[in-house]
Amino acid sequence: MQEVLQVENLEKYYGARGNVTKAVDGVSFSVGQGEFMGIMGASGSGKTTLLNCVSTIDSATAGHIFIDGSDVTAMKPTALARFRREKLGFIFQDFNLLDTLTAFENIALALTILGTPAGEIEPRVRKVASLLDIGEVLEKYPYQLSGGQQQRVAAARAIVTNPSLVLADEPTGALDSKSARLLMQSFRTLNEQMHATILMVTHDAFTASYCRRILFIKDGKIFTQLLRGEQSRREFFDRIMEVVALLGGDLHAD
């Protein structure tokens, strides 16, 4: 399996001499093409900081992050902005949709920014919207949509450019249980039918149970990992809960 992401001895420190916090402490892992991987950990464990470094939103103190073979920790700001636009897709907890644009326009904007030929935009938007079951709401504005529909629009926007890596930060955090389930089924569809490579931070065991592999972070370091293998989602959920208990049973968001 080709590796899309390689994280090597990543460190992220905050503070000054005498008062330094190690948010991420020597973390190494990789994500293969087409993987759906989760990151879990208790509040303050460093999981969100880790995702922020991988997403290039934050800069690492030490170590390297390779995405599609390119070392993003060594890129200049202009090159990094272009790389982020072309190679990464983002899904945030609070949707981050533009209120003045319809769902269709919010999704299409990502393609327009990349300079996609006009004739290609509509079929690409409608294809991904169909996969995510939002085809009937494309002409509506965000305020006319439920939270779950808004998050699926955000997921469509993230995947429509065919990024190398989709990064999701607590994507179900603002959703009710039904909307969360529909969103995670959509993630599974994107992973299985579009072969999207997804790295997701979550504090929720139900959400994490849709992943194929989970890294657990404790005190800035990798505590353990779980592979789903041939287990059912319910069986995987039970194993996740066992690790959560070992971590203290409290995985609220950072």
Coordinates of C-alpha atoms in Angstrom, one line a residue:
M1 CA 0.0 0.0 0.0
Q2 CA 1.4 3.4 -1.0
E3 CA 1.8 5.8 2.0
V4 CA 0.0 9.1 1.6
L5 CA 1.2 10.4 5.0
Q6 CA 4.4 9.8 7.0
V7 CA 4.9 11.4 10.4
E8 CA 8.4 11.0 11.7
N9 CA 9.4 11.9 15.3
L10 CA 7.0 14.8 15.4
E11 CA 7.4 17.2 18.3
K12 CA 5.3 20.3 19.2
Y13 CA 6.2 22.4 22.2
Y14 CA 4.5 25.4 23.6
G15 CA 5.9 28.0 26.0
A16 CA 9.3 29.4 26.8
R17 CA 12.3 28.2 28.8
G18 CA 11.3 26.9 32.2
N19 CA 7.6 26.6 31.3
V20 CA 7.5 24.3 28.3
T21 CA 4.5 22.0 27.4
K22 CA 5.1 19.0 25.2
A23 CA 1.8 18.8 23.3
V24 CA 3.2 16.2 20.8
D25 CA 6.2 14.2 21.9
G26 CA 8.1 12.1 19.4
V27 CA 5.1 10.7 17.4
S28 CA 5.7 8.6 14.3
F29 CA 3.1 6.8 12.2
S30 CA 2.0 6.5 8.6
V31 CA -1.3 6.4 6.7
G32 CA -1.7 4.3 3.5
Q33 CA -3.6 5.3 0.5
G34 CA -7.3 4.6 0.9
E35 CA -7.1 4.2 4.7
F36 CA -9.8 5.5 7.1
M37 CA -7.9 6.2 10.3
G38 CA -9.0 7.8 13.6
I39 CA -7.0 9.5 16.3
M40 CA -8.5 9.4 19.9
G41 CA -7.3 10.6 23.3
A42 CA -8.4 12.4 26.4
S43 CA -8.7 16.1 26.7
G44 CA -5.2 17.7 26.5
S45 CA -3.7 14.5 25.1
G46 CA -2.3 16.3 22.0
K47 CA -4.6 14.7 19.4
T48 CA -5.9 18.0 18.0
T49 CA -2.4 19.6 18.0
L50 CA -1.2 16.5 16.1
L51 CA -3.9 17.0 13.5
N52 CA -3.2 20.7 13.2
C53 CA 0.5 20.0 12.5
V54 CA -0.4 17.4 9.8
S55 CA -2.9 19.8 8.3
T56 CA -0.2 22.5 8.2
I57 CA -2.5 24.8 10.3
D58 CA 0.3 24.7 13.0
S59 CA 4.0 24.2 12.5
A60 CA 6.0 21.4 14.1
T61 CA 8.8 22.2 16.6
A62 CA 10.8 19.2 15.3
G63 CA 10.4 16.1 13.2
H64 CA 9.0 15.7 9.7
I65 CA 5.6 15.3 8.0
F66 CA 5.6 13.9 4.4
I67 CA 2.4 14.0 2.4
D68 CA 2.6 12.4 -1.1
G69 CA 6.4 12.3 -0.6
S70 CA 6.7 16.1 0.0
D71 CA 8.1 17.3 3.3
V72 CA 5.5 19.9 4.4
T73 CA 7.6 20.9 7.4
A74 CA 10.3 22.3 5.1
M75 CA 8.0 24.3 2.7
K76 CA 8.0 28.0 2.4
P77 CA 4.7 29.7 3.2
T78 CA 3.7 30.4 -0.5
A79 CA 4.5 26.8 -1.5
L80 CA 2.7 25.5 1.6
A81 CA -0.5 27.4 0.8
R82 CA -0.6 26.0 -2.7
F83 CA 0.1 22.5 -1.4
R84 CA -2.7 22.8 1.1
R85 CA -5.1 24.0 -1.5
E86 CA -4.2 21.2 -4.0
K87 CA -3.5 18.2 -1.8
L88 CA -5.6 18.5 1.4
G89 CA -9.3 18.5 2.2
F90 CA -10.7 19.9 5.5
I91 CA -13.8 19.1 7.5
F92 CA -14.3 21.0 10.7
Q93 CA -16.7 20.7 13.6
D94 CA -18.5 24.0 12.8
F95 CA -18.9 23.4 9.0
N96 CA -17.3 26.7 7.9
L97 CA -19.7 27.1 5.0
L98 CA -20.2 30.6 3.4
D99 CA -23.7 31.8 4.3
T100 CA -24.2 33.8 1.1
L101 CA -23.6 30.8 -1.2
T102 CA -25.8 27.9 -1.9
A103 CA -24.7 24.4 -1.1
F104 CA -23.8 23.9 -4.7
E105 CA -21.8 27.1 -4.8
N106 CA -20.0 26.2 -1.5
I107 CA -18.9 22.9 -3.0
A108 CA -18.1 24.4 -6.4
L109 CA -15.9 27.1 -4.9
A110 CA -13.2 24.6 -4.0
L111 CA -13.0 23.6 -7.7
T112 CA -13.1 27.3 -8.9
I113 CA -10.2 28.2 -6.7
L114 CA -8.1 25.4 -8.3
G115 CA -8.9 26.7 -11.8
T116 CA -11.0 23.7 -12.8
P117 CA -12.6 24.1 -16.3
A118 CA -16.1 25.5 -16.0
G119 CA -17.6 22.5 -17.9
E120 CA -16.2 20.0 -15.3
I121 CA -17.5 21.7 -12.2
E122 CA -21.2 20.9 -12.3
P123 CA -20.9 17.1 -13.0
R124 CA -18.2 16.8 -10.3
V125 CA -20.3 18.6 -7.7
R126 CA -23.4 16.6 -8.6
K127 CA -21.5 13.3 -8.5
V128 CA -20.2 13.8 -5.0
A129 CA -23.5 15.3 -3.8
S130 CA -25.2 12.1 -5.0
L131 CA -22.8 9.9 -3.0
L132 CA -23.5 12.0 0.1
D133 CA -27.3 12.1 -0.4
I134 CA -27.4 15.9 -0.6
G135 CA -28.4 16.2 -4.3
E136 CA -31.8 17.6 -3.4
V137 CA -30.5 20.5 -1.2
L138 CA -27.8 21.9 -3.6
E139 CA -29.9 25.0 -4.3
K140 CA -30.5 25.8 -0.6
Y141 CA -28.4 28.1 1.6
P142 CA -26.7 26.9 4.7
Y143 CA -29.4 28.4 7.0
Q144 CA -32.0 26.3 5.3
L145 CA -30.1 23.0 6.0
S146 CA -30.0 20.9 9.1
G147 CA -26.6 20.5 10.9
G148 CA -26.2 17.1 9.4
Q149 CA -26.8 18.4 5.8
Q150 CA -24.4 21.2 6.4
Q151 CA -21.7 18.8 7.5
R152 CA -22.3 16.6 4.4
V153 CA -22.0 19.7 2.2
A154 CA -18.7 20.4 4.0
A155 CA -17.6 16.9 3.4
A156 CA -18.5 17.2 -0.3
R157 CA -16.5 20.4 -0.5
A158 CA -13.5 18.6 1.0
I159 CA -13.6 15.7 -1.3
V160 CA -14.7 17.2 -4.7
T161 CA -11.1 18.3 -5.5
N162 CA -9.8 14.7 -5.1
P163 CA -7.3 15.6 -2.4
S164 CA -4.6 13.2 -1.4
L165 CA -5.7 13.4 2.3
V166 CA -8.9 14.4 4.0
L167 CA -8.5 15.8 7.5
A168 CA -11.6 15.8 9.8
D169 CA -11.5 17.5 13.2
E170 CA -14.4 16.3 15.5
P171 CA -16.8 16.2 12.5
T172 CA -19.7 14.9 14.5
G173 CA -19.1 17.1 17.5
A174 CA -22.0 19.5 16.7
L175 CA -24.5 16.9 15.5
D176 CA -27.2 14.8 17.1
S177 CA -26.9 11.0 17.1
K178 CA -29.0 10.5 13.9
S179 CA -27.1 13.1 11.9
A180 CA -23.8 11.8 13.2
R181 CA -24.7 8.3 12.0
L182 CA -25.6 9.6 8.6
L183 CA -22.4 11.6 8.3
M184 CA -20.2 8.6 9.3
Q185 CA -22.0 6.4 6.7
S186 CA -21.2 9.1 4.2
F187 CA -17.5 9.0 5.3
R188 CA -17.6 5.3 4.8
T189 CA -19.0 5.8 1.3
L190 CA -16.3 8.3 0.4
N191 CA -13.7 5.9 1.7
E192 CA -15.0 2.8 -0.1
Q193 CA -16.3 4.3 -3.4
M194 CA -14.0 7.3 -3.9
H195 CA -11.0 5.6 -2.2
A196 CA -10.6 8.8 0.0
T197 CA -7.8 8.7 2.5
I198 CA -9.3 10.1 5.7
L199 CA -7.6 11.0 9.0
M200 CA -10.1 11.9 11.7
V201 CA -9.8 13.2 15.2
T202 CA -12.7 12.3 17.5
H203 CA -13.5 11.9 21.1
D204 CA -16.6 9.7 20.4
A205 CA -16.2 5.9 20.3
F206 CA -19.3 5.5 18.1
T207 CA -17.8 7.8 15.5
A208 CA -14.4 6.1 15.8
S209 CA -16.0 2.7 15.2
Y210 CA -16.4 3.5 11.5
C211 CA -12.6 3.7 11.1
R212 CA -10.4 0.8 10.0
R213 CA -7.6 1.8 12.4
I214 CA -7.3 4.0 15.4
L215 CA -4.3 5.6 17.1
F216 CA -4.8 6.5 20.8
I217 CA -2.7 9.4 22.1
K218 CA -1.8 10.0 25.7
D219 CA 0.3 12.8 27.1
G220 CA 1.5 13.6 23.6
K221 CA 2.6 10.1 22.7
I222 CA 1.1 7.1 21.0
F223 CA -0.5 4.9 23.7
T224 CA -1.6 2.1 21.5
Q225 CA -3.4 1.4 18.2
L226 CA -6.4 -0.8 17.2
L227 CA -6.9 -2.5 13.8
R228 CA -10.5 -3.4 13.0
G229 CA -9.6 -6.2 10.6
E230 CA -12.7 -8.4 9.9
Q231 CA -14.5 -7.4 13.0
S232 CA -18.0 -5.9 12.8
R233 CA -18.4 -2.3 13.7
R234 CA -20.1 -3.3 17.0
E235 CA -17.2 -5.6 17.9
F236 CA -14.7 -2.8 17.1
F237 CA -16.8 -0.4 19.2
D238 CA -16.5 -2.7 22.2
R239 CA -12.7 -2.9 21.8
I240 CA -12.5 0.9 21.5
M241 CA -14.4 1.2 24.8
E242 CA -11.9 -1.1 26.5
V243 CA -9.1 1.2 25.5
V244 CA -11.1 4.2 26.6
A245 CA -11.4 2.6 30.0
L246 CA -7.7 2.1 30.2
L247 CA -7.2 5.8 29.4
G248 CA -9.5 6.8 32.2
G249 CA -12.8 6.8 30.4
D250 CA -13.0 10.5 29.7
L251 CA -12.4 11.4 26.1
H252 CA -13.9 14.9 25.9
A253 CA -12.8 17.1 23.0
D254 CA -9.6 19.1 23.4

